mmCIF file of C-alpha atoms in Angstrom:
data_model
loop_
_atom_site.group_PDB
_atom_site.id
_atom_site.type_symbol
_atom_site.label_atom_id
_atom_site.label_comp_id
_atom_site.label_asym_id
_atom_site.label_seq_id
_atom_site.Cartn_x
_atom_site.Cartn_y
_atom_site.Cartn_z
ATOM 1 C CA MET A 1 0.000 0.000 0.000
ATOM 2 C CA PRO A 2 2.789 2.550 0.658
ATOM 3 C CA SER A 3 4.095 1.917 -2.867
ATOM 4 C CA LEU A 4 0.629 2.398 -4.388
ATOM 5 C CA LYS A 5 0.237 5.622 -2.422
ATOM 6 C CA GLN A 6 3.565 6.834 -3.795
ATOM 7 C CA VAL A 7 2.456 6.058 -7.362
ATOM 8 C CA HIS A 8 -0.903 7.768 -6.896
ATOM 9 C CA GLY A 9 0.684 10.901 -5.468
ATOM 10 C CA SER A 10 3.466 11.205 -8.025
ATOM 11 C CA GLU A 11 3.563 14.184 -10.383
ATOM 12 C CA THR A 12 3.998 11.831 -13.338
ATOM 13 C CA TRP A 13 0.795 9.888 -12.578
ATOM 14 C CA GLN A 14 -1.292 12.912 -11.641
ATOM 15 C CA GLY A 15 -0.013 15.097 -14.480
ATOM 16 C CA LEU A 16 -0.373 12.586 -17.302
ATOM 17 C CA ILE A 17 -3.819 11.449 -16.161
ATOM 18 C CA ARG A 18 -5.089 15.027 -16.281
ATOM 19 C CA TYR A 19 -3.358 15.954 -19.528
ATOM 20 C CA VAL A 20 -4.460 12.899 -21.492
ATOM 21 C CA GLY A 21 -7.968 12.807 -20.018
ATOM 22 C CA SER A 22 -8.562 16.538 -20.575
ATOM 23 C CA ARG A 23 -9.987 16.800 -17.052
ATOM 24 C CA ASP A 24 -8.691 17.987 -13.684
ATOM 25 C CA SER A 25 -10.133 14.992 -11.851
ATOM 26 C CA GLU A 26 -9.017 11.862 -10.022
ATOM 27 C CA PRO A 27 -9.251 8.504 -11.810
ATOM 28 C CA GLY A 28 -10.274 5.256 -10.191
ATOM 29 C CA MET A 29 -7.232 3.157 -9.302
ATOM 30 C CA PHE A 30 -7.086 -0.635 -9.144
ATOM 31 C CA LEU A 31 -4.573 -3.444 -8.803
ATOM 32 C CA GLN A 32 -5.467 -5.784 -11.657
ATOM 33 C CA ALA A 33 -4.344 -9.136 -13.044
ATOM 34 C CA VAL A 34 -5.317 -10.067 -16.602
ATOM 35 C CA LEU A 35 -5.166 -13.822 -17.217
ATOM 36 C CA GLN A 36 -4.922 -14.740 -20.885
ATOM 37 C CA GLN A 37 -6.350 -18.134 -21.901
ATOM 38 C CA ALA A 38 -7.125 -18.900 -18.251
ATOM 39 C CA SER A 39 -10.269 -20.851 -19.101
ATOM 40 C CA ASP A 40 -12.469 -21.842 -22.003
ATOM 41 C CA GLY A 41 -15.206 -19.429 -22.979
ATOM 42 C CA GLU A 42 -16.283 -16.740 -25.393
ATOM 43 C CA ASP A 43 -13.752 -14.377 -26.940
ATOM 44 C CA ASP A 44 -12.781 -11.400 -24.814
ATOM 45 C CA PRO A 45 -14.606 -8.374 -26.343
ATOM 46 C CA GLN A 46 -11.686 -6.183 -25.313
ATOM 47 C CA THR A 47 -9.523 -7.834 -27.996
ATOM 48 C CA ILE A 48 -11.564 -6.144 -30.742
ATOM 49 C CA LEU A 49 -10.433 -2.638 -31.753
ATOM 50 C CA HIS A 50 -12.777 -0.053 -30.272
ATOM 51 C CA ALA A 51 -13.190 3.406 -28.742
ATOM 52 C CA ASP A 52 -14.463 3.516 -25.169
ATOM 53 C CA THR A 53 -16.831 6.400 -25.797
ATOM 54 C CA PHE A 54 -17.377 9.510 -27.949
ATOM 55 C CA HIS A 55 -15.267 12.002 -25.960
ATOM 56 C CA PRO A 56 -11.766 12.150 -24.448
ATOM 57 C CA THR A 57 -11.348 9.676 -21.605
ATOM 58 C CA VAL A 58 -8.268 8.224 -19.952
ATOM 59 C CA LYS A 59 -6.861 4.891 -18.874
ATOM 60 C CA ALA A 60 -3.442 4.185 -17.403
ATOM 61 C CA TRP A 61 -1.400 1.055 -16.846
ATOM 62 C CA LEU A 62 1.678 0.801 -14.641
ATOM 63 C CA PHE A 63 2.801 -2.667 -15.652
ATOM 64 C CA LEU A 64 4.244 -4.738 -12.806
ATOM 65 C CA THR A 65 5.196 -7.613 -15.109
ATOM 66 C CA ASP A 66 6.906 -7.678 -18.493
ATOM 67 C CA VAL A 67 4.435 -7.418 -21.380
ATOM 68 C CA GLU A 68 5.577 -9.272 -24.483
ATOM 69 C CA GLU A 69 4.242 -8.584 -27.962
ATOM 70 C CA HIS A 70 2.540 -11.993 -28.160
ATOM 71 C CA SER A 71 1.234 -12.012 -24.574
ATOM 72 C CA GLY A 72 -1.800 -9.754 -24.822
ATOM 73 C CA PRO A 73 -0.251 -6.264 -24.835
ATOM 74 C CA PHE A 74 -2.232 -3.044 -24.875
ATOM 75 C CA THR A 75 -2.626 -2.107 -28.541
ATOM 76 C CA TYR A 76 -3.314 1.385 -29.893
ATOM 77 C CA VAL A 77 -3.960 3.082 -33.233
ATOM 78 C CA PRO A 78 -1.593 6.091 -33.331
ATOM 79 C CA GLY A 79 -3.333 9.421 -33.861
ATOM 80 C CA SER A 80 -6.841 7.991 -33.596
ATOM 81 C CA HIS A 81 -7.628 10.197 -30.584
ATOM 82 C CA ARG A 82 -7.819 13.178 -32.957
ATOM 83 C CA LEU A 83 -11.301 14.179 -34.080
ATOM 84 C CA THR A 84 -10.710 14.544 -37.806
ATOM 85 C CA ALA A 85 -13.503 15.331 -40.260
ATOM 86 C CA ARG A 86 -13.622 11.701 -41.390
ATOM 87 C CA ARG A 87 -13.688 10.454 -37.785
ATOM 88 C CA LEU A 88 -16.493 12.878 -36.933
ATOM 89 C CA GLU A 89 -18.557 11.624 -39.860
ATOM 90 C CA TRP A 90 -17.873 8.017 -38.816
ATOM 91 C CA GLU A 91 -19.005 8.805 -35.251
ATOM 92 C CA ARG A 92 -22.210 10.354 -36.586
ATOM 93 C CA ARG A 93 -22.921 7.376 -38.818
ATOM 94 C CA MET A 94 -22.240 4.911 -36.005
ATOM 95 C CA SER A 95 -24.469 6.844 -33.610
ATOM 96 C CA LEU A 96 -27.390 6.386 -36.001
ATOM 97 C CA THR A 97 -26.862 2.670 -36.599
ATOM 98 C CA ALA A 98 -25.389 1.365 -33.323
ATOM 99 C CA VAL A 99 -28.778 0.556 -31.799
ATOM 100 C CA SER A 100 -29.321 -2.162 -34.415
ATOM 101 C CA SER A 101 -25.764 -3.544 -34.344
ATOM 102 C CA ASP A 102 -25.176 -7.259 -33.767
ATOM 103 C CA ASP A 103 -22.377 -6.327 -31.376
ATOM 104 C CA PHE A 104 -23.442 -5.745 -27.765
ATOM 105 C CA GLU A 105 -20.554 -3.388 -26.930
ATOM 106 C CA THR A 106 -21.324 -1.219 -29.973
ATOM 107 C CA ARG A 107 -24.973 -0.993 -28.893
ATOM 108 C CA GLN A 108 -23.718 0.177 -25.487
ATOM 109 C CA GLY A 109 -21.784 3.045 -27.098
ATOM 110 C CA SER A 110 -18.287 1.541 -27.270
ATOM 111 C CA PHE A 111 -18.048 1.416 -31.060
ATOM 112 C CA ARG A 112 -16.015 -1.376 -32.639
ATOM 113 C CA VAL A 113 -13.940 -0.647 -35.738
ATOM 114 C CA SER A 114 -12.441 -2.889 -38.422
ATOM 115 C CA GLU A 115 -8.984 -2.535 -39.952
ATOM 116 C CA ALA A 116 -10.647 -1.710 -43.287
ATOM 117 C CA GLU A 117 -12.486 1.174 -41.608
ATOM 118 C CA LEU A 118 -9.215 2.376 -40.075
ATOM 119 C CA GLU A 119 -7.761 2.688 -43.565
ATOM 120 C CA ASP A 120 -10.827 4.589 -44.784
ATOM 121 C CA LEU A 121 -10.472 6.944 -41.799
ATOM 122 C CA GLY A 122 -6.837 7.629 -42.700
ATOM 123 C CA PHE A 123 -5.328 6.001 -39.597
ATOM 124 C CA GLN A 124 -2.393 3.639 -39.284
ATOM 125 C CA MET A 125 -2.709 0.017 -38.262
ATOM 126 C CA PRO A 126 -2.704 -0.725 -34.493
ATOM 127 C CA VAL A 127 0.643 -0.913 -32.691
ATOM 128 C CA PRO A 128 1.229 -3.348 -29.792
ATOM 129 C CA VAL A 129 2.765 -1.684 -26.726
ATOM 130 C CA ALA A 130 5.197 -4.381 -25.576
ATOM 131 C CA VAL A 131 7.101 -3.011 -22.600
ATOM 132 C CA PRO A 132 9.169 -4.174 -19.625
ATOM 133 C CA ALA A 133 7.852 -4.162 -16.082
ATOM 134 C CA ASN A 134 7.705 -0.763 -14.333
ATOM 135 C CA THR A 135 6.555 1.021 -17.502
ATOM 136 C CA LEU A 136 3.681 3.527 -17.275
ATOM 137 C CA VAL A 137 1.366 3.831 -20.284
ATOM 138 C CA VAL A 138 -1.380 6.487 -20.370
ATOM 139 C CA ALA A 139 -3.866 6.655 -23.246
ATOM 140 C CA ASP A 140 -6.841 8.666 -24.415
ATOM 141 C CA THR A 141 -9.260 5.801 -25.036
ATOM 142 C CA PHE A 142 -11.412 7.832 -27.390
ATOM 143 C CA GLY A 143 -8.651 6.602 -29.670
ATOM 144 C CA PHE A 144 -9.024 3.104 -31.078
ATOM 145 C CA HIS A 145 -7.399 0.439 -28.941
ATOM 146 C CA ALA A 146 -7.682 -3.167 -27.824
ATOM 147 C CA ARG A 147 -6.141 -5.807 -25.618
ATOM 148 C CA GLY A 148 -3.885 -7.805 -27.898
ATOM 149 C CA ARG A 149 -4.519 -11.497 -28.307
ATOM 150 C CA SER A 150 -2.151 -13.855 -26.536
ATOM 151 C CA ALA A 151 -0.465 -16.701 -28.374
ATOM 152 C CA ARG A 152 -0.206 -18.694 -25.126
ATOM 153 C CA PRO A 153 -1.404 -18.573 -21.516
ATOM 154 C CA SER A 154 0.047 -15.491 -19.841
ATOM 155 C CA THR A 155 -0.487 -13.174 -16.888
ATOM 156 C CA ARG A 156 -0.373 -9.377 -16.976
ATOM 157 C CA VAL A 157 -0.283 -7.581 -13.617
ATOM 158 C CA GLU A 158 -0.729 -3.823 -13.412
ATOM 159 C CA VAL A 159 -1.782 -0.797 -11.461
ATOM 160 C CA TRP A 160 -4.753 0.292 -13.547
ATOM 161 C CA GLY A 161 -6.297 3.749 -13.605
ATOM 162 C CA ILE A 162 -9.521 4.796 -15.284
ATOM 163 C CA GLY A 163 -11.133 8.217 -15.577
ATOM 164 C CA GLN A 164 -14.416 8.349 -17.469
ATOM 165 C CA ARG A 165 -16.249 11.568 -16.716
ATOM 166 C CA ASN A 166 -19.760 12.450 -17.812
ATOM 167 C CA PRO A 167 -19.209 15.146 -20.490
ATOM 168 C CA PHE A 168 -22.614 16.705 -19.810
ATOM 169 C CA LEU A 169 -21.890 17.469 -16.137
ATOM 170 C CA PRO A 170 -19.292 20.223 -15.651
ATOM 171 C CA TRP A 171 -18.749 19.757 -11.890
ATOM 172 C CA THR A 172 -16.713 16.843 -10.589
ATOM 173 C CA SER A 173 -18.712 16.469 -7.376
ATOM 174 C CA LEU A 174 -22.013 16.297 -9.261
ATOM 175 C CA ASP A 175 -20.582 13.766 -11.687
ATOM 176 C CA ARG A 176 -19.544 11.493 -8.794
ATOM 177 C CA ALA A 177 -22.899 11.870 -7.064
ATOM 178 C CA VAL A 178 -24.744 10.760 -10.193
ATOM 179 C CA GLY A 179 -22.382 7.791 -10.535
ATOM 180 C CA ALA A 180 -22.973 6.763 -6.934
ATOM 181 C CA LEU A 181 -26.758 6.942 -7.343
ATOM 182 C CA SER A 182 -26.688 4.923 -10.556
ATOM 183 C CA SER A 183 -24.654 2.198 -8.847
ATOM 184 C CA LEU A 184 -27.384 1.629 -6.231
ATOM 185 C CA GLY A 185 -29.524 -0.228 -8.721
ATOM 186 C CA ARG A 186 -26.775 -2.585 -9.862
ATOM 187 C CA THR A 187 -26.966 -6.232 -8.885
ATOM 188 C CA GLY A 188 -23.430 -7.267 -9.765
ATOM 189 C CA ASN A 189 -20.278 -6.495 -11.713
ATOM 190 C CA ASP A 190 -17.545 -8.117 -13.739
ATOM 191 C CA TRP A 191 -15.020 -8.223 -10.874
ATOM 192 C CA GLU A 192 -14.234 -11.450 -9.050
ATOM 193 C CA VAL A 193 -13.203 -11.278 -5.398
ATOM 194 C CA ARG A 194 -10.283 -13.591 -4.588
ATOM 195 C CA THR A 195 -8.897 -14.035 -1.087
ATOM 196 C CA GLY A 196 -5.934 -15.936 0.288
ATOM 197 C CA ILE A 197 -3.792 -15.576 -2.844
ATOM 198 C CA SER A 198 -1.384 -13.059 -4.315
ATOM 199 C CA ILE A 199 -2.210 -11.175 -7.490
ATOM 200 C CA PHE A 200 0.935 -12.741 -8.954
ATOM 201 C CA ASP A 201 -0.163 -16.344 -8.241
ATOM 202 C CA ASP A 202 -1.055 -18.593 -11.157
ATOM 203 C CA VAL A 203 -4.789 -19.235 -10.764
ATOM 204 C CA ARG A 204 -5.426 -21.106 -14.005
ATOM 205 C CA LYS A 205 -5.587 -24.555 -12.400
ATOM 206 C CA PRO A 206 -9.195 -25.805 -12.336
ATOM 207 C CA ALA A 207 -8.937 -26.827 -8.696
ATOM 208 C CA GLU A 208 -8.233 -23.242 -7.728
ATOM 209 C CA ARG A 209 -11.090 -21.626 -9.621
#
């Protein structure tokens, strides 16, 4: 906990979060382990190129383990955070058709994009961010990004930050109050509570799940 407090209070963390997210506000901060190919199931929707929402928003990863190119790295389309004329038209078109999309995430407002569409929009192909442990990556996730696919079972451990403000509410305190009220009606979430193990432990064995 002292180390996490030091990270959270550092000028690098605080400054980059605010600059990239275009907001003077605190992000949520989590200690997260991403287990690639940990169990059988449907494809991870985060491995499909997408934008989180229609306005600047920020995510940060302080990787505590090495991230190899073929072990599910964060992947980003350079320059795709810029609202060009072609991107604006694409956003408008998607906003009119998303409700009837076959993709659940697109219907929720996190629009998926194909590599062919990237070319039409004038963007480069996605670049995997393979980095050694103790590397901080901060991204505007209005830009197109994804979690890279892993060629083999792997574990990615990170301090993860997320700042997704409501663009229609100008005051931070009001934004948080609305978020707290909306959470009262929720019956669950995608997080799994694990006790008695370290975040670095290998939890892929069926007996431990």
